[in-house]
PDB file of N, CA and C in Angstrom:
ATOM      1  N   PRO A 932      63.050  -8.304  75.352  1.00  0.00           N
ATOM      2  CA  PRO A 932      63.410  -6.888  75.304  1.00  0.00           C
ATOM      3  C   PRO A 932      64.498  -6.440  76.251  1.00  0.00           C
ATOM      4  N   ILE A 933      65.404  -5.581  75.706  1.00  0.00           N
ATOM      5  CA  ILE A 933      66.446  -5.055  76.493  1.00  0.00           C
ATOM      6  C   ILE A 933      66.059  -3.876  77.528  1.00  0.00           C
ATOM      7  N   PRO A 934      66.365  -4.175  78.729  1.00  0.00           N
ATOM      8  CA  PRO A 934      65.837  -3.172  79.771  1.00  0.00           C
ATOM      9  C   PRO A 934      66.668  -1.780  79.783  1.00  0.00           C
ATOM     10  N   PHE A 935      65.979  -0.890  80.276  1.00  0.00           N
ATOM     11  CA  PHE A 935      66.352   0.430  80.347  1.00  0.00           C
ATOM     12  C   PHE A 935      66.669   0.749  81.902  1.00  0.00           C
ATOM     13  N   TYR A 936      67.677   1.572  82.142  1.00  0.00           N
ATOM     14  CA  TYR A 936      68.148   1.888  83.680  1.00  0.00           C
ATOM     15  C   TYR A 936      68.369   3.390  83.654  1.00  0.00           C
ATOM     16  N   ARG A 937      68.066   3.927  84.712  1.00  0.00           N
ATOM     17  CA  ARG A 937      68.401   5.362  85.009  1.00  0.00           C
ATOM     18  C   ARG A 937      69.452   5.390  86.191  1.00  0.00           C
ATOM     19  N   PHE A 938      70.535   6.182  86.033  1.00  0.00           N
ATOM     20  CA  PHE A 938      71.568   6.234  86.988  1.00  0.00           C
ATOM     21  C   PHE A 938      71.706   7.680  87.540  1.00  0.00           C
ATOM     22  N   ARG A 939      71.885   7.822  88.822  1.00  0.00           N
ATOM     23  CA  ARG A 939      72.445   9.084  89.422  1.00  0.00           C
ATOM     24  C   ARG A 939      73.940   9.034  89.514  1.00  0.00           C
ATOM     25  N   ILE A 940      74.522   9.924  88.975  1.00  0.00           N
ATOM     26  CA  ILE A 940      76.127   9.846  88.884  1.00  0.00           C
ATOM     27  C   ILE A 940      76.631  11.214  89.613  1.00  0.00           C
ATOM     28  N   GLN A 941      77.750  10.907  90.124  1.00  0.00           N
ATOM     29  CA  GLN A 941      78.469  12.227  90.752  1.00  0.00           C
ATOM     30  C   GLN A 941      79.885  12.204  90.120  1.00  0.00           C
ATOM     31  N   GLY A 942      80.188  13.308  89.720  1.00  0.00           N
ATOM     32  CA  GLY A 942      81.510  13.588  89.169  1.00  0.00           C
ATOM     33  C   GLY A 942      82.262  14.644  90.035  1.00  0.00           C
ATOM     34  N   ARG A 943      83.418  14.373  90.270  1.00  0.00           N
ATOM     35  CA  ARG A 943      84.421  15.193  91.164  1.00  0.00           C
ATOM     36  C   ARG A 943      85.680  15.579  90.302  1.00  0.00           C
ATOM     37  N   GLY A 944      86.262  16.621  90.772  1.00  0.00           N
ATOM     38  CA  GLY A 944      87.648  17.040  90.197  1.00  0.00           C
ATOM     39  C   GLY A 944      87.390  17.802  89.013  1.00  0.00           C
ATOM     40  N   ILE A 945      86.473  18.792  88.933  1.00  0.00           N
ATOM     41  CA  ILE A 945      86.455  19.631  87.729  1.00  0.00           C
ATOM     42  C   ILE A 945      86.889  20.984  88.205  1.00  0.00           C
ATOM     43  N   SER A 946      87.375  21.916  87.331  1.00  0.00           N
ATOM     44  CA  SER A 946      87.614  23.085  87.637  1.00  0.00           C
ATOM     45  C   SER A 946      86.862  24.246  86.984  1.00  0.00           C
ATOM     46  N   GLY A 947      86.820  25.396  87.561  1.00  0.00           N
ATOM     47  CA  GLY A 947      85.985  26.514  86.900  1.00  0.00           C
ATOM     48  C   GLY A 947      85.170  27.240  87.960  1.00  0.00           C
ATOM     49  N   ALA A 948      85.399  28.321  88.238  1.00  0.00           N
ATOM     50  CA  ALA A 948      84.513  29.332  89.097  1.00  0.00           C
ATOM     51  C   ALA A 948      84.236  28.535  90.403  1.00  0.00           C
ATOM     52  N   GLY A 949      85.182  27.935  90.999  1.00  0.00           N
ATOM     53  CA  GLY A 949      85.095  27.366  92.250  1.00  0.00           C
ATOM     54  C   GLY A 949      84.309  26.161  92.298  1.00  0.00           C
ATOM     55  N   VAL A 950      83.841  25.588  91.210  1.00  0.00           N
ATOM     56  CA  VAL A 950      83.053  24.430  91.081  1.00  0.00           C
ATOM     57  C   VAL A 950      83.974  23.187  91.347  1.00  0.00           C
ATOM     58  N   LEU A 951      83.500  22.307  92.331  1.00  0.00           N
ATOM     59  CA  LEU A 951      84.361  21.151  92.555  1.00  0.00           C
ATOM     60  C   LEU A 951      83.833  19.888  91.836  1.00  0.00           C
ATOM     61  N   GLY A 952      82.502  19.817  91.710  1.00  0.00           N
ATOM     62  CA  GLY A 952      81.772  18.562  91.118  1.00  0.00           C
ATOM     63  C   GLY A 952      80.339  18.812  90.766  1.00  0.00           C
ATOM     64  N   PHE A 953      79.805  17.591  90.344  1.00  0.00           N
ATOM     65  CA  PHE A 953      78.395  17.825  89.902  1.00  0.00           C
ATOM     66  C   PHE A 953      77.727  16.408  90.216  1.00  0.00           C
ATOM     67  N   TYR A 954      76.345  16.503  90.026  1.00  0.00           N
ATOM     68  CA  TYR A 954      75.409  15.456  89.990  1.00  0.00           C
ATOM     69  C   TYR A 954      74.698  15.432  88.744  1.00  0.00           C
ATOM     70  N   THR A 955      74.256  14.333  88.193  1.00  0.00           N
ATOM     71  CA  THR A 955      73.586  14.144  86.942  1.00  0.00           C
ATOM     72  C   THR A 955      72.818  12.942  86.836  1.00  0.00           C
ATOM     73  N   THR A 956      71.937  12.749  86.147  1.00  0.00           N
ATOM     74  CA  THR A 956      71.138  11.537  85.964  1.00  0.00           C
ATOM     75  C   THR A 956      71.312  11.328  84.413  1.00  0.00           C
ATOM     76  N   ARG A 957      71.430   9.948  84.113  1.00  0.00           N
ATOM     77  CA  ARG A 957      71.478   9.430  82.740  1.00  0.00           C
ATOM     78  C   ARG A 957      70.730   8.234  82.605  1.00  0.00           C
ATOM     79  N   HIS A 958      70.224   8.005  81.534  1.00  0.00           N
ATOM     80  CA  HIS A 958      69.653   6.559  81.300  1.00  0.00           C
ATOM     81  C   HIS A 958      70.385   5.920  80.118  1.00  0.00           C
ATOM     82  N   ALA A 959      70.171   4.563  80.299  1.00  0.00           N
ATOM     83  CA  ALA A 959      70.921   3.758  79.163  1.00  0.00           C
ATOM     84  C   ALA A 959      70.232   2.361  79.173  1.00  0.00           C
ATOM     85  N   TYR A 960      70.470   1.679  77.989  1.00  0.00           N
ATOM     86  CA  TYR A 960      69.765   0.332  77.938  1.00  0.00           C
ATOM     87  C   TYR A 960      70.975  -0.684  77.609  1.00  0.00           C
ATOM     88  N   ALA A 961      70.795  -1.936  78.198  1.00  0.00           N
ATOM     89  CA  ALA A 961      71.731  -2.939  78.060  1.00  0.00           C
ATOM     90  C   ALA A 961      71.192  -4.214  78.626  1.00  0.00           C
ATOM     91  N   ALA A 962      71.835  -5.266  78.177  1.00  0.00           N
ATOM     92  CA  ALA A 962      71.427  -6.464  78.771  1.00  0.00           C
ATOM     93  C   ALA A 962      71.508  -6.666  80.409  1.00  0.00           C
ATOM     94  N   SER A 963      72.325  -5.858  80.957  1.00  0.00           N
ATOM     95  CA  SER A 963      72.402  -5.836  82.405  1.00  0.00           C
ATOM     96  C   SER A 963      72.660  -4.438  82.982  1.00  0.00           C
ATOM     97  N   LYS A 964      72.342  -4.305  84.243  1.00  0.00           N
ATOM     98  CA  LYS A 964      72.555  -2.948  85.062  1.00  0.00           C
ATOM     99  C   LYS A 964      73.968  -2.642  84.890  1.00  0.00           C
ATOM    100  N   GLU A 965      74.903  -3.507  84.987  1.00  0.00           N
ATOM    101  CA  GLU A 965      76.314  -3.047  85.004  1.00  0.00           C
ATOM    102  C   GLU A 965      76.748  -2.617  83.700  1.00  0.00           C
ATOM    103  N   LYS A 966      76.303  -3.324  82.716  1.00  0.00           N
ATOM    104  CA  LYS A 966      76.670  -2.831  81.309  1.00  0.00           C
ATOM    105  C   LYS A 966      76.021  -1.478  80.958  1.00  0.00           C
ATOM    106  N   ALA A 967      74.894  -1.354  81.317  1.00  0.00           N
ATOM    107  CA  ALA A 967      74.145  -0.045  81.201  1.00  0.00           C
ATOM    108  C   ALA A 967      74.900   1.029  81.981  1.00  0.00           C
ATOM    109  N   ALA A 968      75.384   0.841  83.190  1.00  0.00           N
ATOM    110  CA  ALA A 968      76.073   1.767  83.925  1.00  0.00           C
ATOM    111  C   ALA A 968      77.426   2.337  83.219  1.00  0.00           C
ATOM    112  N   ILE A 969      78.043   1.224  82.468  1.00  0.00           N
ATOM    113  CA  ILE A 969      79.298   1.646  81.844  1.00  0.00           C
ATOM    114  C   ILE A 969      78.938   2.587  80.684  1.00  0.00           C
ATOM    115  N   LYS A 970      77.809   2.307  79.948  1.00  0.00           N
ATOM    116  CA  LYS A 970      77.351   3.115  78.761  1.00  0.00           C
ATOM    117  C   LYS A 970      77.024   4.620  79.413  1.00  0.00           C
ATOM    118  N   ALA A 971      76.251   4.562  80.482  1.00  0.00           N
ATOM    119  CA  ALA A 971      76.004   5.853  81.114  1.00  0.00           C
ATOM    120  C   ALA A 971      77.160   6.712  81.576  1.00  0.00           C
ATOM    121  N   LEU A 972      78.115   6.121  82.162  1.00  0.00           N
ATOM    122  CA  LEU A 972      79.283   6.828  82.432  1.00  0.00           C
ATOM    123  C   LEU A 972      80.186   7.252  81.314  1.00  0.00           C
ATOM    124  N   ASP A 973      80.184   6.400  80.233  1.00  0.00           N
ATOM    125  CA  ASP A 973      80.887   6.926  78.978  1.00  0.00           C
ATOM    126  C   ASP A 973      80.120   8.057  78.368  1.00  0.00           C
ATOM    127  N   ALA A 974      78.786   8.189  78.368  1.00  0.00           N
ATOM    128  CA  ALA A 974      78.093   9.147  77.834  1.00  0.00           C
ATOM    129  C   ALA A 974      78.325  10.606  78.603  1.00  0.00           C
ATOM    130  N   VAL A 975      78.476  10.317  80.019  1.00  0.00           N
ATOM    131  CA  VAL A 975      78.755  11.570  80.935  1.00  0.00           C
ATOM    132  C   VAL A 975      80.214  12.137  80.567  1.00  0.00           C
ATOM    133  N   MET A 976      81.237  11.158  80.467  1.00  0.00           N
ATOM    134  CA  MET A 976      82.574  11.590  80.190  1.00  0.00           C
ATOM    135  C   MET A 976      82.727  12.115  78.662  1.00  0.00           C
ATOM    136  N   ARG A 977      81.953  11.602  77.750  1.00  0.00           N
ATOM    137  CA  ARG A 977      82.030  12.214  76.476  1.00  0.00           C
ATOM    138  C   ARG A 977      81.502  13.669  76.565  1.00  0.00           C
ATOM    139  N   ASP A 978      80.334  13.918  77.407  1.00  0.00           N
ATOM    140  CA  ASP A 978      79.851  15.257  77.521  1.00  0.00           C
ATOM    141  C   ASP A 978      80.850  16.202  77.947  1.00  0.00           C
ATOM    142  N   TRP A 979      81.615  15.731  79.041  1.00  0.00           N
ATOM    143  CA  TRP A 979      82.675  16.608  79.831  1.00  0.00           C
ATOM    144  C   TRP A 979      83.970  16.719  78.988  1.00  0.00           C
ATOM    145  N   THR A 980      84.046  15.863  77.980  1.00  0.00           N
ATOM    146  CA  THR A 980      85.378  15.760  77.185  1.00  0.00           C
ATOM    147  C   THR A 980      85.187  16.646  75.960  1.00  0.00           C
ATOM    148  N   THR A 981      84.194  16.380  75.085  1.00  0.00           N
ATOM    149  CA  THR A 981      84.036  17.051  73.821  1.00  0.00           C
ATOM    150  C   THR A 981      82.577  17.820  73.796  1.00  0.00           C
ATOM    151  N   GLY A 982      81.641  17.549  74.616  1.00  0.00           N
ATOM    152  CA  GLY A 982      80.311  17.992  74.660  1.00  0.00           C
ATOM    153  C   GLY A 982      80.061  19.404  75.366  1.00  0.00           C
ATOM    154  N   PRO A 983      78.846  19.761  75.347  1.00  0.00           N
ATOM    155  CA  PRO A 983      78.613  21.093  76.001  1.00  0.00           C
ATOM    156  C   PRO A 983      79.217  21.516  77.396  1.00  0.00           C
ATOM    157  N   SER A 984      79.282  20.362  78.149  1.00  0.00           N
ATOM    158  CA  SER A 984      79.800  20.537  79.551  1.00  0.00           C
ATOM    159  C   SER A 984      81.341  20.597  79.554  1.00  0.00           C
ATOM    160  N   SER A 985      82.000  20.362  78.531  1.00  0.00           N
ATOM    161  CA  SER A 985      83.540  20.642  78.465  1.00  0.00           C
ATOM    162  C   SER A 985      83.809  22.037  78.664  1.00  0.00           C
ATOM    163  N   ARG A 986      82.973  23.009  78.384  1.00  0.00           N
ATOM    164  CA  ARG A 986      83.150  24.391  78.605  1.00  0.00           C
ATOM    165  C   ARG A 986      83.147  24.818  80.033  1.00  0.00           C
ATOM    166  N   LEU A 987      82.545  24.046  80.865  1.00  0.00           N
ATOM    167  CA  LEU A 987      82.561  24.318  82.159  1.00  0.00           C
ATOM    168  C   LEU A 987      83.692  23.952  83.054  1.00  0.00           C
ATOM    169  N   SER A 988      84.655  23.108  82.470  1.00  0.00           N
ATOM    170  CA  SER A 988      85.938  22.830  83.225  1.00  0.00           C
ATOM    171  C   SER A 988      87.076  22.939  82.280  1.00  0.00           C
ATOM    172  N   PRO A 989      87.713  24.177  82.258  1.00  0.00           N
ATOM    173  CA  PRO A 989      88.834  24.312  81.440  1.00  0.00           C
ATOM    174  C   PRO A 989      90.010  23.493  81.595  1.00  0.00           C
ATOM    175  N   ASP A 990      90.188  22.960  82.712  1.00  0.00           N
ATOM    176  CA  ASP A 990      91.398  22.019  82.902  1.00  0.00           C
ATOM    177  C   ASP A 990      91.129  20.528  82.564  1.00  0.00           C
ATOM    178  N   GLY A 991      89.928  20.292  81.830  1.00  0.00           N
ATOM    179  CA  GLY A 991      89.669  18.920  81.457  1.00  0.00           C
ATOM    180  C   GLY A 991      88.463  18.325  82.181  1.00  0.00           C
ATOM    181  N   PRO A 992      88.245  17.023  81.850  1.00  0.00           N
ATOM    182  CA  PRO A 992      86.959  16.405  82.373  1.00  0.00           C
ATOM    183  C   PRO A 992      87.185  15.921  83.754  1.00  0.00           C
ATOM    184  N   PRO A 993      86.087  15.495  84.381  1.00  0.00           N
ATOM    185  CA  PRO A 993      86.238  15.199  85.865  1.00  0.00           C
ATOM    186  C   PRO A 993      87.364  14.111  86.108  1.00  0.00           C
ATOM    187  N   LYS A 994      87.935  14.278  87.239  1.00  0.00           N
ATOM    188  CA  LYS A 994      88.880  13.246  87.603  1.00  0.00           C
ATOM    189  C   LYS A 994      88.282  11.928  88.020  1.00  0.00           C
ATOM    190  N   SER A 995      87.085  11.974  88.603  1.00  0.00           N
ATOM    191  CA  SER A 995      86.385  10.687  88.881  1.00  0.00           C
ATOM    192  C   SER A 995      84.891  10.891  88.653  1.00  0.00           C
ATOM    193  N   LEU A 996      84.289   9.647  88.236  1.00  0.00           N
ATOM    194  CA  LEU A 996      82.762   9.541  88.009  1.00  0.00           C
ATOM    195  C   LEU A 996      82.417   8.255  88.888  1.00  0.00           C
ATOM    196  N   GLU A 997      81.232   8.565  89.533  1.00  0.00           N
ATOM    197  CA  GLU A 997      80.699   7.294  90.290  1.00  0.00           C
ATOM    198  C   GLU A 997      79.253   7.251  90.143  1.00  0.00           C
ATOM    199  N   VAL A 998      78.781   6.052  89.908  1.00  0.00           N
ATOM    200  CA  VAL A 998      77.229   5.747  89.913  1.00  0.00           C
ATOM    201  C   VAL A 998      76.996   5.648  91.404  1.00  0.00           C
ATOM    202  N   GLU A 999      75.987   6.578  91.870  1.00  0.00           N
ATOM    203  CA  GLU A 999      75.630   6.483  93.193  1.00  0.00           C
ATOM    204  C   GLU A 999      74.355   5.512  93.358  1.00  0.00           C
ATOM    205  N   ALA A1000      73.499   5.601  92.299  1.00  0.00           N
ATOM    206  CA  ALA A1000      72.373   4.732  92.343  1.00  0.00           C
ATOM    207  C   ALA A1000      71.938   4.326  91.031  1.00  0.00           C
ATOM    208  N   GLY A1001      71.289   3.240  90.774  1.00  0.00           N
ATOM    209  CA  GLY A1001      70.807   2.906  89.582  1.00  0.00           C
ATOM    210  C   GLY A1001      69.534   2.071  89.635  1.00  0.00           C
ATOM    211  N   TRP A1002      68.641   2.133  88.830  1.00  0.00           N
ATOM    212  CA  TRP A1002      67.254   1.458  88.886  1.00  0.00           C
ATOM    213  C   TRP A1002      66.779   1.274  87.375  1.00  0.00           C
ATOM    214  N   GLN A1003      66.094   0.134  87.366  1.00  0.00           N
ATOM    215  CA  GLN A1003      65.441  -0.208  85.980  1.00  0.00           C
ATOM    216  C   GLN A1003      64.340   0.732  85.799  1.00  0.00           C
ATOM    217  N   ILE A1004      64.046   1.090  84.705  1.00  0.00           N
ATOM    218  CA  ILE A1004      62.839   2.042  84.382  1.00  0.00           C
ATOM    219  C   ILE A1004      62.137   1.457  83.166  1.00  0.00           C
ATOM    220  N   GLY A1005      60.848   1.781  83.092  1.00  0.00           N
ATOM    221  CA  GLY A1005      59.982   1.335  81.838  1.00  0.00           C
ATOM    222  C   GLY A1005      60.239   2.409  80.784  1.00  0.00           C
ATOM    223  N   LEU A1006      59.931   1.961  79.506  1.00  0.00           N
ATOM    224  CA  LEU A1006      60.075   2.729  78.282  1.00  0.00           C
ATOM    225  C   LEU A1006      59.385   4.026  78.468  1.00  0.00           C
ATOM    226  N   HIS A1007      58.174   4.137  79.122  1.00  0.00           N
ATOM    227  CA  HIS A1007      57.461   5.475  79.498  1.00  0.00           C
ATOM    228  C   HIS A1007      58.146   6.525  80.368  1.00  0.00           C
ATOM    229  N   GLU A1008      59.071   5.816  81.174  1.00  0.00           N
ATOM    230  CA  GLU A1008      59.944   6.758  82.020  1.00  0.00           C
ATOM    231  C   GLU A1008      61.000   7.360  81.285  1.00  0.00           C
ATOM    232  N   LEU A1009      61.450   6.868  80.127  1.00  0.00           N
ATOM    233  CA  LEU A1009      62.500   7.585  79.449  1.00  0.00           C
ATOM    234  C   LEU A1009      62.310   8.959  79.156  1.00  0.00           C
ATOM    235  N   TRP A1010      61.097   9.541  79.038  1.00  0.00           N
ATOM    236  CA  TRP A1010      60.681  10.695  78.603  1.00  0.00           C
ATOM    237  C   TRP A1010      60.261  11.632  79.773  1.00  0.00           C
ATOM    238  N   SER A1011      60.371  10.977  80.935  1.00  0.00           N
ATOM    239  CA  SER A1011      59.957  11.728  82.296  1.00  0.00           C
ATOM    240  C   SER A1011      61.197  12.591  82.804  1.00  0.00           C
ATOM    241  N   ALA A1012      62.343  12.536  82.442  1.00  0.00           N
ATOM    242  CA  ALA A1012      63.478  13.261  82.896  1.00  0.00           C
ATOM    243  C   ALA A1012      64.328  13.474  81.708  1.00  0.00           C
ATOM    244  N   PRO A1013      65.202  14.510  81.626  1.00  0.00           N
ATOM    245  CA  PRO A1013      66.022  14.773  80.622  1.00  0.00           C
ATOM    246  C   PRO A1013      67.253  13.834  80.710  1.00  0.00           C
ATOM    247  N   ASN A1014      67.987  13.481  79.623  1.00  0.00           N
ATOM    248  CA  ASN A1014      69.071  12.783  79.687  1.00  0.00           C
ATOM    249  C   ASN A1014      70.326  13.589  79.449  1.00  0.00           C
ATOM    250  N   LYS A1015      70.386  14.694  80.124  1.00  0.00           N
ATOM    251  CA  LYS A1015      71.455  15.596  79.912  1.00  0.00           C
ATOM    252  C   LYS A1015      71.256  16.689  81.286  1.00  0.00           C
ATOM    253  N   GLY A1016      72.486  17.566  81.392  1.00  0.00           N
ATOM    254  CA  GLY A1016      72.394  18.426  82.351  1.00  0.00           C
ATOM    255  C   GLY A1016      73.177  18.120  83.482  1.00  0.00           C
ATOM    256  N   ASN A1017      73.500  19.026  84.328  1.00  0.00           N
ATOM    257  CA  ASN A1017      74.287  18.862  85.543  1.00  0.00           C
ATOM    258  C   ASN A1017      73.954  19.804  86.703  1.00  0.00           C
ATOM    259  N   MET A1018      73.965  19.229  87.901  1.00  0.00           N
ATOM    260  CA  MET A1018      73.750  20.168  89.027  1.00  0.00           C
ATOM    261  C   MET A1018      75.163  20.351  89.678  1.00  0.00           C
ATOM    262  N   LEU A1019      75.744  21.448  89.525  1.00  0.00           N
ATOM    263  CA  LEU A1019      77.145  21.763  90.010  1.00  0.00           C
ATOM    264  C   LEU A1019      77.034  22.249  91.518  1.00  0.00           C
ATOM    265  N   TYR A1020      78.185  21.800  92.172  1.00  0.00           N
ATOM    266  CA  TYR A1020      78.424  22.076  93.544  1.00  0.00           C
ATOM    267  C   TYR A1020      79.739  22.747  93.794  1.00  0.00           C
ATOM    268  N   GLU A1021      79.813  23.519  94.836  1.00  0.00           N
ATOM    269  CA  GLU A1021      81.101  24.217  95.237  1.00  0.00           C
ATOM    270  C   GLU A1021      82.020  23.516  96.333  1.00  0.00           C
ATOM    271  N   ARG A1022      81.157  22.783  97.282  1.00  0.00           N
ATOM    272  CA  ARG A1022      81.804  22.282  98.315  1.00  0.00           C
ATOM    273  C   ARG A1022      81.521  20.785  98.212  1.00  0.00           C
ATOM    274  N   ASP A1023      82.561  19.973  98.750  1.00  0.00           N
ATOM    275  CA  ASP A1023      82.539  18.651  98.753  1.00  0.00           C
ATOM    276  C   ASP A1023      82.245  17.987 100.099  1.00  0.00           C
ATOM    277  N   ASP A1024      81.045  18.246 100.870  1.00  0.00           N
ATOM    278  CA  ASP A1024      80.766  17.758 102.131  1.00  0.00           C
ATOM    279  C   ASP A1024      79.293  17.515 102.285  1.00  0.00           C
TER     280      ASP A1024
END
């Protein structure tokens, strides 16, 4: 079976109402953690480019995305947390 992973991702360089960045979690499945991380980052970028989050940053998608942590999860854990949403922050410190 192909493993599932959950990632904590930070985005920086967005604009709008004093917001500088955000944190989010996403899950993805792939043969390796590295490949799953790429899929998760792609999903976040799509959300900020053409998805619902794009309305939060009128000047475009985040300038940078970074996986801060990632871990393998079981199939039952897929439903324990949403695979969407962002926690916005105003200061970068």
